Short mmCIF file of C-alpha atoms in Angstrom, two decimals:
data_model
loop_
_atom_site.label_atom_id
_atom_site.label_comp_id
_atom_site.label_asym_id
_atom_site.label_seq_id
_atom_site.Cartn_x
_atom_site.Cartn_y
_atom_site.Cartn_z
CA UNK G 143 94.39 73.45 127.26
CA UNK G 144 91.96 74.17 124.45
CA UNK G 145 92.69 72.72 121.02
CA UNK G 146 93.13 76.17 119.43
CA UNK G 147 95.77 77.13 122.02
CA UNK G 148 97.47 73.75 121.60
CA UNK G 149 97.46 74.35 117.84
CA UNK G 150 99.24 77.68 118.41
CA UNK G 151 102.21 76.28 120.37
CA UNK G 152 104.67 76.27 117.42
CA UNK G 153 103.68 79.83 116.47
CA UNK G 154 104.02 81.00 120.08
CA UNK G 155 107.52 79.49 120.22
CA UNK G 156 108.37 81.27 116.96
CA UNK G 157 107.08 84.58 118.36
CA UNK G 158 109.25 84.00 121.43
CA UNK G 159 112.27 83.54 119.16
CA UNK G 160 111.41 86.77 117.37
CA UNK G 161 111.26 88.57 120.72
CA UNK G 162 114.78 87.33 121.59
CA UNK G 163 116.28 89.16 118.59
CA UNK G 164 116.45 92.65 120.18
CA UNK G 165 117.91 91.15 123.34
CA UNK G 166 120.69 89.41 121.40
CA UNK G 167 121.45 92.59 119.45
CA UNK G 168 121.68 94.58 122.70
CA UNK G 169 124.00 91.96 124.21
CA UNK G 170 126.28 92.04 121.16
CA UNK G 171 126.32 95.86 121.20
CA UNK G 172 127.28 95.77 124.89
CA UNK G 173 129.83 93.02 124.16
CA UNK G 174 128.15 90.70 126.65
CA UNK G 175 129.36 87.75 124.61
CA UNK G 176 128.48 84.88 126.94
CA UNK G 177 124.91 86.08 127.40
CA UNK G 178 124.54 86.71 123.67
CA UNK G 179 125.86 83.24 122.90
CA UNK G 180 123.51 81.52 125.37
CA UNK G 181 120.43 83.43 124.20
CA UNK G 182 121.38 82.82 120.55
CA UNK G 183 121.67 79.08 121.22
CA UNK G 184 118.26 79.14 122.94
CA UNK G 185 116.82 80.89 119.89
CA UNK G 186 118.34 78.24 117.64
CA UNK G 187 116.95 75.43 119.79
CA UNK G 188 113.51 77.07 119.70
CA UNK G 189 113.66 77.03 115.90
CA UNK G 190 114.24 73.28 115.91
CA UNK G 191 111.59 72.69 118.59
CA UNK G 192 108.80 74.67 116.91
CA UNK G 193 109.44 72.91 113.60
CA UNK G 194 109.51 69.50 115.24
CA UNK G 195 106.26 70.14 117.13
CA UNK G 196 104.51 71.48 114.03
CA UNK G 197 105.52 68.47 111.91
CA UNK G 198 105.19 65.75 114.54
CA UNK G 199 101.76 66.79 115.75
CA UNK G 200 100.52 68.15 112.40
CA UNK G 201 100.20 71.67 113.78
CA UNK G 202 101.44 73.47 110.67
CA UNK G 203 99.56 76.67 109.91
CA UNK G 204 99.61 79.27 107.17
CA UNK G 205 100.71 81.85 109.74
CA UNK G 206 103.57 79.58 110.78
CA UNK G 207 104.66 79.18 107.15
CA UNK G 208 105.26 82.95 107.06
CA UNK G 209 106.23 83.57 110.68
CA UNK G 210 108.99 80.95 110.97
CA UNK G 211 111.09 82.20 108.02
CA UNK G 212 110.48 85.80 109.16
CA UNK G 213 111.86 84.96 112.61
CA UNK G 214 114.83 83.19 110.99
CA UNK G 215 115.55 86.20 108.77
CA UNK G 216 115.24 88.64 111.67
CA UNK G 217 117.60 86.55 113.80
CA UNK G 218 120.22 85.84 111.15
CA UNK G 219 120.23 89.28 109.54
CA UNK G 220 120.36 91.03 112.92
CA UNK G 221 123.19 88.85 114.16
CA UNK G 222 125.31 89.31 111.04
CA UNK G 223 124.74 93.09 110.95
CA UNK G 224 125.44 93.43 114.69
CA UNK G 225 128.61 91.37 114.47
CA UNK G 226 129.77 93.44 111.49
CA UNK G 227 129.04 96.71 113.30
CA UNK G 228 131.16 95.69 116.30
CA UNK G 229 133.93 94.61 113.91
CA UNK G 230 133.80 90.87 114.53
CA UNK G 231 132.64 89.91 111.02
CA UNK G 232 133.47 91.52 107.70
CA UNK G 233 130.81 94.00 106.61
CA UNK G 234 130.73 92.38 103.16
CA UNK G 235 129.39 89.10 104.57
CA UNK G 236 126.64 90.94 106.49
CA UNK G 237 125.72 92.86 103.34
CA UNK G 238 125.59 89.62 101.34
CA UNK G 239 123.37 87.87 103.91
CA UNK G 240 120.95 90.80 104.23
CA UNK G 241 120.85 91.49 100.46
CA UNK G 242 119.85 87.87 99.79
CA UNK G 243 116.93 88.10 102.19
CA UNK G 244 115.82 91.49 100.87
CA UNK G 245 115.87 90.14 97.30
CA UNK G 246 113.87 87.04 98.24
CA UNK G 247 111.26 89.01 100.20
CA UNK G 248 111.13 91.55 97.37
CA UNK G 249 110.54 88.81 94.79
CA UNK G 250 107.72 87.34 96.89
CA UNK G 251 106.17 90.80 97.25
CA UNK G 252 106.39 91.51 93.50
CA UNK G 253 104.75 88.18 92.70
CA UNK G 254 102.01 88.90 95.24
CA UNK G 255 101.40 92.44 93.91
CA UNK G 256 101.16 91.04 90.38
CA UNK G 257 98.58 88.50 91.59
CA UNK G 258 100.94 85.56 91.01
CA UNK G 259 101.77 84.67 94.62
CA UNK G 260 104.40 82.02 95.23
CA UNK G 261 104.05 79.33 97.85
CA UNK G 262 106.36 79.76 100.83
CA UNK G 263 108.44 76.63 100.54
CA UNK G 264 112.13 76.66 101.49
CA UNK G 265 114.54 75.01 99.09
CA UNK G 266 117.05 72.42 100.31
CA UNK G 267 119.93 74.80 99.47
CA UNK G 268 118.19 77.45 101.55
CA UNK G 269 117.88 75.13 104.54
CA UNK G 270 121.56 74.29 104.25
CA UNK G 271 122.37 78.00 103.92
CA UNK G 272 120.39 78.80 107.07
CA UNK G 273 122.14 75.99 108.96
CA UNK G 274 125.59 77.22 107.91
CA UNK G 275 124.72 80.86 108.69
CA UNK G 276 123.47 79.88 112.15
CA UNK G 277 126.54 77.69 112.69
CA UNK G 278 128.87 80.52 111.68
CA UNK G 279 127.11 82.98 113.99
CA UNK G 280 127.19 80.45 116.86
CA UNK G 281 130.90 79.82 116.26
CA UNK G 282 131.70 83.54 116.25
CA UNK G 283 129.68 84.13 119.42
CA UNK G 284 131.29 81.09 121.05
CA UNK G 285 134.77 82.31 120.11
CA UNK G 286 134.04 85.73 121.62
CA UNK G 287 132.21 84.33 124.67
CA UNK G 288 134.77 81.72 125.69
CA UNK G 289 138.01 83.06 124.16
CA UNK G 290 138.42 80.08 121.85
CA UNK G 291 140.85 80.55 118.98
CA UNK G 292 138.89 80.97 115.75
CA UNK G 293 141.72 79.74 113.55
CA UNK G 294 141.09 78.42 110.07
CA UNK G 295 137.45 77.57 110.92
CA UNK G 296 136.57 81.25 110.92
CA UNK G 297 137.69 81.70 107.32
CA UNK G 298 136.12 78.41 106.22
CA UNK G 299 132.77 79.35 107.77
CA UNK G 300 132.83 82.82 106.19
CA UNK G 301 133.53 81.36 102.74
CA UNK G 302 130.86 78.69 103.26
CA UNK G 303 128.31 81.36 104.22
CA UNK G 304 129.26 83.46 101.18
CA UNK G 305 129.07 80.50 98.78
CA UNK G 306 125.78 79.12 100.10
CA UNK G 307 124.21 82.57 100.36
CA UNK G 308 125.02 83.21 96.68
CA UNK G 309 123.92 79.71 95.63
CA UNK G 310 120.65 80.04 97.53
CA UNK G 311 120.01 83.49 96.04
CA UNK G 312 120.56 82.07 92.56
CA UNK G 313 118.27 79.10 93.20
CA UNK G 314 115.42 81.31 94.43
CA UNK G 315 115.95 83.78 91.61
CA UNK G 316 115.81 80.96 89.05
CA UNK G 317 112.61 79.59 90.65
CA UNK G 318 111.06 83.08 90.69
CA UNK G 319 111.92 83.71 87.02
CA UNK G 320 110.21 80.44 86.05
CA UNK G 321 107.20 81.21 88.23
CA UNK G 322 106.81 84.71 86.81
CA UNK G 323 107.37 83.51 83.21
CA UNK G 324 110.04 86.16 82.65
#
């Protein structure tokens, strides 16, 4: 294997995760819950694996710095919207999750257009937010796939997603305001 191909392994894994998104959406739309749950878990594992490989073997790239969060956003936003459309999650939580990502991407674009680009560097609150969002989505898919009772954990996870999504939005907005000298 050539060094350049070896160097691309984390990005290729990320691209694979991105390609799983339409499949998961189709499975949710068709209410093929077990398949959607399994593929979603594989996508989540691929996120951990590509990050571990990039860090462990010093294979981080500029492309990967943009591609990995893009794949995360595509996966999370698509899952939340799909689950809201089929009536499994409240639409308000899907709107909140998507609005946060649109605002963050919009802020990065504005800073870039104004020739004051920001470095792509996730905040700790954002990493926690992503983890809780993925956990909530996995729980919901698992509940649907294996007929587990959701119980109080459903409400707790929804409130945790809402709180962390708002907190993360605020943290990025505050960082962007400082960066842009507003």
